[in-house]
mmCIF file of C-alpha atoms in Angstrom:
data_model
loop_
_atom_site.group_PDB
_atom_site.id
_atom_site.type_symbol
_atom_site.label_atom_id
_atom_site.label_comp_id
_atom_site.label_asym_id
_atom_site.label_seq_id
_atom_site.Cartn_x
_atom_site.Cartn_y
_atom_site.Cartn_z
ATOM 1 C CA MET A 1 -14.265 2.677 10.647
ATOM 2 C CA THR A 2 -13.172 -0.871 9.665
ATOM 3 C CA SER A 3 -9.775 -1.990 8.776
ATOM 4 C CA SER A 4 -10.700 -2.376 5.192
ATOM 5 C CA THR A 5 -12.266 0.867 5.065
ATOM 6 C CA SER A 6 -8.915 2.484 6.432
ATOM 7 C CA GLU A 7 -7.173 0.642 3.883
ATOM 8 C CA ALA A 8 -9.094 1.811 1.059
ATOM 9 C CA LEU A 9 -8.944 5.417 2.379
ATOM 10 C CA VAL A 10 -5.161 5.303 2.576
ATOM 11 C CA ARG A 11 -4.854 3.466 -0.671
ATOM 12 C CA ASN A 12 -6.871 6.192 -2.447
ATOM 13 C CA GLN A 13 -4.817 8.893 -0.827
ATOM 14 C CA VAL A 14 -1.657 7.355 -2.066
ATOM 15 C CA ILE A 15 -3.174 6.901 -5.605
ATOM 16 C CA GLN A 16 -4.322 10.530 -5.500
ATOM 17 C CA LYS A 17 -1.009 11.843 -4.520
ATOM 18 C CA ALA A 18 0.850 9.601 -7.345
ATOM 19 C CA TRP A 19 -1.495 11.182 -9.944
ATOM 20 C CA ALA A 20 -1.020 14.627 -8.764
ATOM 21 C CA GLU A 21 2.874 14.510 -8.186
ATOM 22 C CA PRO A 22 5.029 12.867 -10.756
ATOM 23 C CA GLU A 23 7.921 12.884 -8.487
ATOM 24 C CA PHE A 24 6.026 10.895 -5.780
ATOM 25 C CA ARG A 25 4.920 8.480 -8.418
ATOM 26 C CA ALA A 26 8.366 7.972 -9.440
ATOM 27 C CA ARG A 27 9.479 7.339 -5.941
ATOM 28 C CA LEU A 28 6.581 5.079 -5.201
ATOM 29 C CA LEU A 29 7.648 3.072 -8.345
ATOM 30 C CA GLU A 30 11.256 2.900 -7.405
ATOM 31 C CA ASP A 31 11.000 2.317 -3.539
ATOM 32 C CA PRO A 32 7.320 2.015 -2.465
ATOM 33 C CA LYS A 33 8.272 1.658 1.106
ATOM 34 C CA ALA A 34 10.601 4.722 1.267
ATOM 35 C CA ALA A 35 7.729 6.709 -0.642
ATOM 36 C CA LEU A 36 5.211 5.906 1.890
ATOM 37 C CA ARG A 37 7.355 6.558 4.731
ATOM 38 C CA GLU A 38 8.497 9.912 3.387
ATOM 39 C CA ALA A 39 5.197 11.139 2.279
ATOM 40 C CA PHE A 40 2.787 9.727 4.765
ATOM 41 C CA GLY A 41 4.816 8.578 7.901
ATOM 42 C CA ILE A 42 3.761 4.987 7.323
ATOM 43 C CA GLU A 43 6.416 2.350 8.524
ATOM 44 C CA LEU A 44 6.303 -1.023 7.153
ATOM 45 C CA PRO A 45 8.028 -3.993 9.213
ATOM 46 C CA GLU A 46 11.172 -5.043 7.361
ATOM 47 C CA HIS A 47 9.826 -8.643 6.661
ATOM 48 C CA VAL A 48 7.016 -7.036 4.567
ATOM 49 C CA ARG A 49 7.593 -6.527 0.823
ATOM 50 C CA LEU A 50 5.748 -3.912 -1.077
ATOM 51 C CA ASN A 51 5.548 -3.596 -4.782
ATOM 52 C CA ALA A 52 4.029 -0.811 -6.801
ATOM 53 C CA VAL A 53 3.246 -1.157 -10.262
ATOM 54 C CA GLU A 54 1.570 1.236 -12.816
ATOM 55 C CA GLU A 55 -1.132 0.105 -14.985
ATOM 56 C CA SER A 56 -1.562 1.533 -18.605
ATOM 57 C CA ALA A 57 -4.634 1.924 -20.956
ATOM 58 C CA ASN A 58 -4.242 -1.608 -22.089
ATOM 59 C CA GLU A 59 -2.078 -3.395 -19.200
ATOM 60 C CA PHE A 60 -3.804 -4.461 -16.028
ATOM 61 C CA TYR A 61 -2.770 -6.358 -12.931
ATOM 62 C CA LEU A 62 -4.869 -9.039 -11.164
ATOM 63 C CA VAL A 63 -3.654 -9.573 -7.469
ATOM 64 C CA ILE A 64 -4.580 -12.835 -6.019
ATOM 65 C CA PRO A 65 -4.652 -12.731 -2.139
ATOM 66 C CA PRO A 66 -3.701 -15.585 0.000
ATOM 67 C CA PRO A 67 -6.489 -18.273 0.362
ATOM 68 C CA PRO A 68 -8.870 -17.776 3.315
ATOM 69 C CA SER A 69 -7.369 -20.916 5.090
ATOM 70 C CA VAL A 70 -4.052 -18.881 5.377
ATOM 71 C CA VAL A 71 -4.955 -17.220 8.812
ATOM 72 C CA ILE A 72 -2.634 -14.244 9.632
ATOM 73 C CA PRO A 73 -2.421 -13.912 13.399
ATOM 74 C CA GLN A 74 -3.714 -10.786 14.794
ATOM 75 C CA ALA A 75 -0.312 -9.652 16.095
ATOM 76 C CA GLU A 76 0.950 -9.912 12.599
ATOM 77 C CA ARG A 77 -1.679 -8.169 10.774
ATOM 78 C CA ILE A 78 -0.770 -4.484 9.694
ATOM 79 C CA VAL A 79 -3.834 -2.382 10.300
ATOM 80 C CA MET A 80 -3.547 0.701 8.094
ATOM 81 C CA GLU A 81 -4.138 4.023 9.762
ATOM 82 C CA PRO A 82 -2.967 7.138 7.947
ATOM 83 C CA ALA A 83 0.514 8.112 9.196
ATOM 84 C CA ALA A 84 0.739 4.800 11.001
ATOM 85 C CA MET A 85 1.098 1.558 9.114
ATOM 86 C CA TRP A 86 0.404 0.409 5.704
ATOM 87 C CA GLY A 87 -1.416 -2.988 5.242
ATOM 88 C CA SER A 88 -2.209 -5.362 2.280
ATOM 89 C CA GLY A 89 -0.991 -4.394 -1.203
ATOM 90 C CA VAL A 90 -1.769 -1.407 -3.216
#
């Protein structure tokens, strides 16, 4: 399973849980790093910031990743594995 596949699977698990559990959704919006740690055991490094936002029927967000010229060293990449680490934005 590739890193991007793992990321998509974990992202989908988080979204499904947020849809099913209003308390988790509220915690995710309030403190996303704590919500992931508490619900999935996912620890993010302190220097990593994570923002969670909720779209509505008429409000959407476009996330612009860093340009391809910005190479993230392998040692600093966060590879998402369920109950391990969380990678790129949700």
